[in-house]
Amino acid sequence: MAASSNSKTLLMTLAAAFALSACGGGSDNVASPGEGAFPPPPTGAPPTTPPTTPPTTPPPTAAECPDGTTDVGEVASLTNCQLPSRIIGDLLLPNIDGVVYSVNGRTDVGEDMGGDAANPAPQARKGTLTVEPGVTVFGSAGADFLMVNRGSQIFAEGSATAPVVFTSRQSVEGTTDIDSIGQWGGLVLLGRAAISTCPGTAQPGTATCEAQVEGANGYYGGNANDDNTGVLKYVRVMHSGFEVLPDVELNGITLAGLGDGTTIDHVQVHNSSDDGFEWFGGTVNATHLVGTGNDDDTFDTDSGFRGGIQFGLIVQRAGGGDRMNEMSSQDLPYRSMPNLANVTFVGAGHDNAVVLNQGTQVGYYNAVVTGAPACLEFQSATTEGTFHSTYLSCDTPFADGAGDATDGIEQTAFNAGTNNATGASTLTGGFINGANETAVPAYAGLPAVNASFTDVDYIGAVKDAGDTWWQGWTCGLTADDC
């Protein structure tokens, strides 16, 4: 009995050991769920559902560059589509999610077709650049700029909620701040309207009266005061301006010889290292211009400019800014004769606000000027200024010439106008009319001054808190909006 019992026990022990070895030999080797090392289920049991492998998510497809541009990599996780160095024919920059556009060096729209609108240069080719709302175009260095030549056109038409933005690479990458200036070239627009700086015996308004534009190898001027270089509407130019040579600079926007067939409407230049807007001759009119943070003059006119600007807002930044207006001409029969209406200029105390020199003839209507050592300075005895419904609030209204030929002519010109006043600034929000500005009667008869002007019942650029034409498409006018 004992032997039989021992034999049965041994057999049971061996059977158990064999069964354990069939399961993998212990807990260290027990399969985890999904590895498939368990023994088959008993007959009749429901089949085991095979493990499900999660679907693999394909990597995002990079946005494709449109025809006519070149994919040159990425900037800030956006596809960088580079414009060609010369645009001939039609080029469209559509608003594509994940795409940003760039210029590399001088980028020409078309070739110079000469100053005679009726007989363009026979071998020159036209270009047309169209930019959709919400598109951003950037430059990476000071020598990167976009130039529209005579006879060619740009149509950059944004909206209040989706402006077209021309800016720097650093801006796209998010590394700019309130003092970021001069990070790329800017825009240069060239047309065939009359200018005063003619070569030799050429006369203003003729095809041979032309000049080379500052900072770029392009020509402007000619015989077509109704010339049409295209449309800038709801456009913002940021962090531009570059000194090509000593005292030869690219501005935020250079408007040279532009005719009044060109549309400039709701356009801002922010933080240019040189001038914000500079006009060289021409007859183009503009409305709703904003200049913020520009390091030199914000509105600068020269070479016989005879257009009009209505609703212009200039605000200097604390860290920089020269004159808010520098209006220049030559003592020639064809002088610069710009007119400005409903403008507000808010300085940061760096220089005199409005400086008229070299024989220019300028008209200011419904203007507000504040925040400067002196509001008005005439630098030539032949300078002529017309002022109506203008309110001055500076350390001193007039920068008299300290006994020279210009002594007292600023005040004489100001007093000769109607509804002009001086006093303390009551602007609210930095640039919105307050009680003192509202008390000045508006000038009646603006369309007679310039056919593009409209009569309004207030002075300055921004009537009150309900006047919001500047909102949505600009930056730098309120805190943290750039």
XYZ file of C-alpha atoms in Angstrom:
482
model
C 0.000 0.000 0.000
C 2.757 2.452 0.848
C 4.592 1.778 -2.404
C 1.400 2.147 -4.418
C 0.574 5.405 -2.656
C 4.033 6.853 -3.260
C 3.903 5.960 -6.947
C 0.537 7.747 -7.351
C 1.909 10.853 -5.656
C 4.942 10.925 -7.911
C 2.784 10.632 -11.021
C 0.606 13.560 -9.893
C 3.675 15.735 -9.212
C 5.145 15.040 -12.628
C 1.827 15.842 -14.328
C 1.611 19.190 -12.542
C 5.162 20.099 -13.475
C 4.478 19.197 -17.118
C 1.352 21.384 -17.142
C 3.277 24.377 -15.681
C 6.017 24.013 -18.280
C 3.337 24.124 -20.994
C 2.240 27.563 -19.720
C 5.704 29.088 -20.058
C 7.531 28.030 -16.981
C 6.484 30.634 -14.378
C 5.342 34.167 -13.803
C 8.475 35.765 -15.301
C 7.447 34.552 -18.723
C 3.670 34.971 -18.569
C 2.561 36.693 -21.773
C 0.971 40.118 -21.540
C -2.431 40.656 -23.163
C -2.237 40.787 -26.906
C 1.008 38.821 -27.292
C -0.863 35.622 -28.228
C 1.137 33.119 -26.072
C -1.816 31.659 -24.170
C -2.898 28.079 -24.960
C -5.828 27.611 -27.334
C -9.252 27.957 -25.714
C -11.362 24.904 -24.954
C -13.497 23.478 -27.761
C -16.796 25.328 -28.057
C -15.576 28.568 -26.481
C -16.292 31.826 -28.433
C -13.427 32.806 -30.744
C -10.943 35.279 -29.379
C -11.251 38.733 -31.057
C -7.902 39.572 -32.638
C -6.234 42.652 -31.153
C -7.020 45.939 -32.939
C -4.042 48.043 -34.065
C -4.823 51.787 -33.834
C -4.811 53.446 -37.277
C -1.662 55.339 -38.111
C -2.275 59.080 -38.571
C -0.466 60.274 -41.686
C 1.810 63.272 -41.214
C 0.222 66.605 -42.199
C 0.710 67.498 -45.826
C 2.598 70.769 -46.298
C 0.628 73.463 -48.080
C 1.583 73.775 -51.711
C 2.892 76.954 -53.280
C 0.735 78.462 -56.033
C 1.883 78.708 -59.631
C 4.529 81.320 -60.211
C 6.110 81.018 -56.755
C 8.794 78.673 -55.425
C 8.722 76.551 -52.278
C 11.913 77.469 -50.403
C 11.182 75.700 -47.118
C 9.405 76.744 -43.968
C 9.253 79.796 -41.739
C 7.488 79.511 -38.380
C 5.975 76.180 -39.524
C 4.510 77.874 -42.604
C 5.367 77.003 -46.180
C 7.539 79.804 -47.569
C 6.545 80.549 -51.168
C 9.076 82.911 -52.744
C 8.127 85.403 -55.424
C 10.222 85.502 -58.610
C 12.761 88.317 -58.927
C 10.745 89.782 -61.812
C 7.001 89.397 -62.303
C 5.954 89.440 -65.959
C 2.298 88.908 -66.827
C -0.175 88.114 -64.060
C 0.793 86.675 -60.672
C -1.828 85.916 -58.014
C -0.928 85.417 -54.350
C -3.963 83.559 -52.972
C -4.704 83.271 -49.273
C -3.827 79.626 -48.518
C -3.827 78.182 -45.003
C -0.272 77.441 -43.945
C 1.374 79.601 -46.637
C 3.411 82.781 -46.315
C 5.090 84.599 -49.210
C 8.553 86.164 -49.393
C 10.666 88.487 -51.516
C 14.384 87.857 -51.914
C 16.386 90.926 -52.896
C 14.910 93.449 -55.307
C 11.642 92.073 -56.653
C 10.283 93.890 -59.715
C 6.721 93.954 -60.946
C 7.171 94.456 -64.686
C 9.850 96.404 -66.499
C 10.096 100.180 -66.879
C 7.779 101.120 -69.747
C 8.885 104.758 -69.852
C 7.194 108.075 -69.130
C 4.931 108.270 -72.189
C 1.654 106.542 -71.348
C 0.465 106.605 -74.962
C 3.700 105.141 -76.327
C 5.222 102.714 -73.820
C 8.715 101.387 -74.393
C 8.255 98.706 -77.077
C 10.515 96.078 -75.574
C 9.357 96.493 -71.971
C 6.983 93.938 -70.459
C 4.130 94.607 -68.045
C 3.535 92.819 -64.762
C 0.450 92.659 -62.566
C 0.632 91.423 -58.970
C -2.652 90.608 -57.214
C -2.656 89.897 -53.474
C -5.705 88.456 -51.738
C -7.058 89.561 -48.337
C -5.224 88.055 -45.367
C -1.986 87.329 -47.257
C 1.388 88.045 -45.627
C 4.496 88.855 -47.669
C 7.842 89.228 -45.902
C 11.444 90.200 -46.516
C 14.410 88.874 -44.555
C 16.945 91.682 -44.982
C 17.227 95.371 -45.758
C 17.884 94.791 -49.451
C 14.640 92.804 -49.861
C 11.988 95.090 -51.358
C 9.098 95.060 -53.820
C 9.083 97.600 -56.675
C 6.247 98.215 -59.126
C 7.650 99.786 -62.287
C 6.036 102.390 -64.562
C 3.277 100.803 -66.621
C 2.787 97.840 -64.275
C 0.334 97.434 -61.399
C -0.249 95.984 -57.947
C -3.684 95.101 -56.582
C -3.267 94.438 -52.853
C -6.814 94.607 -51.543
C -7.423 93.387 -48.019
C -10.315 94.042 -45.667
C -10.790 95.478 -42.200
C -10.676 91.963 -40.751
C -8.116 90.508 -43.166
C -5.578 93.138 -44.220
C -2.735 92.426 -46.603
C 0.489 92.586 -44.568
C 3.987 93.315 -45.871
C 6.452 92.727 -43.062
C 9.748 91.227 -41.917
C 10.771 87.623 -41.369
C 11.212 88.391 -37.667
C 7.603 89.537 -37.517
C 6.429 86.248 -39.046
C 8.555 84.404 -36.488
C 7.090 86.470 -33.640
C 10.351 88.039 -32.423
C 9.627 91.747 -33.059
C 8.828 94.338 -30.416
C 7.862 98.004 -30.157
C 11.316 99.163 -31.309
C 11.846 96.726 -34.204
C 12.610 98.795 -37.316
C 14.580 98.469 -40.554
C 14.319 94.690 -40.910
C 13.552 94.675 -44.651
C 13.211 97.162 -47.521
C 9.586 98.113 -48.137
C 7.321 98.994 -51.085
C 8.320 101.218 -54.014
C 5.534 102.282 -56.397
C 6.492 104.128 -59.585
C 4.181 105.994 -61.964
C 4.045 108.384 -64.930
C 2.460 111.496 -63.396
C 4.130 114.905 -63.462
C 7.134 115.679 -61.264
C 9.273 118.802 -60.833
C 12.772 117.299 -60.883
C 13.279 117.189 -64.650
C 16.633 116.538 -66.339
C 18.085 119.195 -68.648
C 15.449 121.295 -70.387
C 12.586 118.811 -69.966
C 9.384 120.307 -68.575
C 7.066 118.920 -65.858
C 4.270 116.837 -67.308
C 6.206 115.677 -70.364
C 7.387 112.146 -71.088
C 11.042 113.105 -70.749
C 10.640 114.684 -67.291
C 11.667 111.716 -65.171
C 13.960 110.957 -62.245
C 15.575 107.987 -60.570
C 13.850 106.986 -57.361
C 15.676 107.187 -54.048
C 17.110 103.882 -52.864
C 16.322 101.830 -55.979
C 17.318 101.721 -59.628
C 13.928 102.676 -61.044
C 12.472 105.705 -62.824
C 9.330 107.733 -62.216
C 7.532 110.667 -63.781
C 6.009 111.333 -67.183
C 2.985 112.735 -68.961
C -0.014 110.974 -67.371
C -1.484 112.630 -64.268
C -4.291 110.033 -64.381
C -1.807 107.145 -64.370
C -2.968 104.020 -62.523
C -0.394 101.945 -60.636
C -3.127 99.858 -59.003
C -4.732 99.603 -55.568
C -3.480 99.463 -51.994
C -6.501 98.979 -49.751
C -6.454 97.720 -46.173
C -2.707 97.203 -46.350
C -0.172 97.269 -43.514
C 3.601 97.676 -44.038
C 5.685 96.871 -40.950
C 9.320 96.990 -39.726
C 10.659 98.312 -43.032
C 13.153 100.924 -44.220
C 16.807 100.481 -45.105
C 19.756 102.786 -45.809
C 21.112 101.590 -49.143
C 23.827 104.286 -49.160
C 24.523 107.209 -46.801
C 21.411 109.420 -46.922
C 19.864 107.153 -49.577
C 17.124 105.116 -48.005
C 14.144 102.924 -48.686
C 10.971 104.040 -46.930
C 7.972 102.123 -45.690
C 6.101 103.055 -48.875
C 7.645 105.191 -51.613
C 5.031 106.778 -53.895
C 6.918 108.252 -56.840
C 5.131 109.885 -59.751
C 1.844 108.130 -58.993
C -1.202 109.366 -60.886
C -4.648 109.972 -59.458
C -5.930 106.802 -61.128
C -4.099 104.921 -58.348
C -6.073 104.032 -55.193
C -4.455 104.409 -51.747
C -7.127 103.684 -49.137
C -6.768 102.443 -45.535
C -2.999 101.952 -45.542
C -0.615 101.888 -42.572
C 3.154 102.071 -42.200
C 4.343 100.850 -38.801
C 7.932 101.101 -37.496
C 9.848 102.139 -40.594
C 13.468 103.059 -39.927
C 13.165 105.891 -42.442
C 10.082 107.786 -43.614
C 6.701 106.145 -43.357
C 5.125 107.501 -46.568
C 7.222 109.535 -48.988
C 5.732 111.130 -52.086
C 7.988 112.206 -54.962
C 5.837 114.247 -57.309
C 2.635 112.840 -58.739
C -1.033 113.569 -58.231
C -2.243 110.503 -56.308
C -4.840 111.062 -53.580
C -5.027 109.000 -50.405
C -7.524 108.415 -47.652
C -7.326 106.847 -44.188
C -3.563 106.692 -43.755
C -1.977 105.607 -40.467
C 1.661 106.083 -39.501
C 2.915 104.647 -36.205
C 6.380 104.305 -34.709
C 8.289 105.560 -37.745
C 11.830 106.656 -37.017
C 12.113 109.510 -39.505
C 9.344 111.641 -41.046
C 5.969 109.949 -41.297
C 4.553 112.051 -44.169
C 7.295 113.396 -46.455
C 6.535 115.154 -49.767
C 8.899 116.363 -52.465
C 9.458 116.818 -56.224
C 6.180 118.541 -57.018
C 3.636 116.336 -55.226
C 0.139 117.763 -55.777
C -2.230 115.191 -54.321
C -4.536 115.221 -51.320
C -4.635 113.241 -48.075
C -7.842 113.023 -46.037
C -8.115 111.192 -42.703
C -4.490 110.804 -41.719
C -3.387 109.622 -38.276
C 0.210 109.828 -37.061
C 1.334 108.560 -33.653
C 5.028 108.512 -32.787
C 6.559 105.961 -30.440
C 8.517 107.022 -27.371
C 11.719 105.443 -28.668
C 11.956 107.293 -31.963
C 10.509 109.651 -34.520
C 11.628 112.779 -36.316
C 9.149 115.184 -37.922
C 5.604 114.078 -38.438
C 5.416 116.105 -41.667
C 8.342 117.293 -43.742
C 7.060 119.046 -46.847
C 9.724 119.946 -49.397
C 9.872 121.440 -52.857
C 12.115 123.599 -54.961
C 11.688 127.255 -55.805
C 10.400 126.332 -59.253
C 7.232 127.159 -61.168
C 6.067 123.562 -60.572
C 6.116 123.400 -56.774
C 4.833 120.798 -54.375
C 1.250 121.708 -53.449
C -0.185 118.971 -51.186
C -3.412 119.434 -49.238
C -4.247 117.576 -46.035
C -7.673 117.369 -44.394
C -8.842 115.744 -41.170
C -5.433 114.787 -39.897
C -4.290 114.185 -36.313
C -0.588 114.240 -35.475
C 0.492 113.034 -32.025
C 4.195 113.467 -31.382
C 6.536 112.111 -28.741
C 8.479 115.318 -28.255
C 11.429 114.480 -30.509
C 11.256 117.247 -33.142
C 8.957 119.934 -34.463
C 5.754 118.474 -35.830
C 5.123 120.129 -39.209
C 8.176 121.428 -41.065
C 7.661 123.200 -44.395
C 10.760 123.970 -46.402
C 12.244 124.849 -49.794
C 9.322 126.763 -51.204
C 6.566 124.232 -50.703
C 2.913 125.347 -50.705
C 0.774 123.298 -48.314
C -2.810 123.454 -47.099
C -4.025 122.076 -43.760
C -7.764 121.776 -43.111
C -9.431 120.296 -40.002
C -6.038 119.444 -38.510
C -4.982 118.588 -34.938
C -1.282 118.799 -34.022
C 0.127 118.003 -30.567
C 3.062 116.512 -28.652
C 6.011 118.406 -30.183
C 8.417 121.178 -29.151
C 6.795 123.381 -31.834
C 3.801 122.603 -33.986
C 4.753 124.661 -37.087
C 8.146 125.481 -38.568
C 8.763 127.244 -41.901
C 12.336 126.907 -43.149
C 12.120 129.193 -46.159
C 10.793 132.691 -46.721
C 9.155 131.370 -49.915
C 7.245 128.665 -48.060
C 3.482 129.127 -48.095
C 1.107 127.487 -45.663
C -2.670 127.677 -45.580
C -4.469 126.752 -42.361
C -8.201 126.489 -41.687
C -9.926 124.858 -38.693
C -6.588 123.752 -37.275
C -5.886 123.204 -33.572
C -2.310 123.353 -32.246
C -1.211 122.024 -28.852
C 2.593 121.898 -28.510
C 5.188 123.331 -26.143
C 4.998 126.374 -28.395
C 2.762 126.709 -31.449
C 5.354 128.325 -33.742
C 9.083 127.818 -34.235
C 10.070 131.345 -35.186
C 13.311 131.708 -37.048
C 15.171 133.620 -34.315
C 15.605 136.757 -36.413
C 16.249 135.143 -39.791
C 14.103 135.528 -42.909
C 11.427 133.174 -41.595
C 10.843 134.972 -38.310
C 7.154 135.168 -37.562
C 5.842 133.805 -40.857
C 4.355 130.700 -39.227
C 2.100 132.741 -36.963
C 1.233 135.144 -39.784
C 0.085 132.278 -42.003
C -1.832 130.633 -39.160
C -3.631 133.837 -38.175
C -4.632 134.467 -41.787
C -6.816 131.352 -41.779
C -10.261 130.750 -40.338
C -11.301 128.932 -37.152
C -7.728 128.219 -36.093
C -6.907 127.899 -32.393
C -4.185 126.940 -29.926
C -4.546 125.432 -26.471
C -4.243 122.282 -24.377
C -4.770 118.855 -25.862
C -7.852 117.006 -24.669
C -7.403 113.971 -26.906
C -8.641 110.750 -25.351
C -7.275 107.292 -26.002
C -4.214 108.998 -27.409
C -5.760 110.367 -30.628
C -9.564 110.656 -30.306
C -11.043 114.156 -30.190
C -11.846 115.593 -26.786
C -13.687 118.740 -25.739
C -11.162 121.279 -27.056
C -10.792 119.624 -30.428
C -14.553 119.169 -30.788
C -15.108 122.857 -30.088
C -13.278 123.899 -33.273
C -15.711 124.330 -36.198
C -14.982 122.161 -39.224
C -14.033 123.700 -42.559
C -16.821 123.773 -45.141
C -15.911 123.402 -48.797
C -13.315 120.628 -48.869
C -14.326 119.298 -52.335
C -13.295 122.661 -53.763
C -9.825 122.150 -52.253
C -9.442 118.647 -53.700
C -12.106 116.751 -55.629
C -11.370 113.592 -53.641
C -12.191 115.280 -50.303
C -15.573 115.091 -48.556
C -17.007 117.582 -46.081
C -17.377 116.412 -42.476
C -18.552 118.126 -39.304
C -15.375 117.679 -37.200
C -11.660 118.324 -37.243
C -8.968 115.705 -36.792
C -8.812 112.130 -38.021
C -11.026 110.478 -35.393
C -14.221 112.279 -34.400
C -15.120 110.383 -31.224
C -15.148 106.927 -29.639
C -17.745 105.782 -32.139
C -15.477 106.598 -35.074
C -13.703 103.272 -35.598
C -12.370 103.362 -39.163
C -8.883 102.542 -37.811
C -9.861 99.403 -35.911
C -9.210 95.809 -36.974
C -6.604 96.282 -39.695
C -3.986 98.463 -37.940
C -1.494 97.825 -35.164
C 0.379 100.018 -32.694
C -2.515 102.332 -31.867
C -3.552 100.498 -28.728
C -1.559 98.406 -26.286
C -0.358 94.953 -27.329
C -2.030 94.886 -30.721
C 1.055 94.247 -32.874
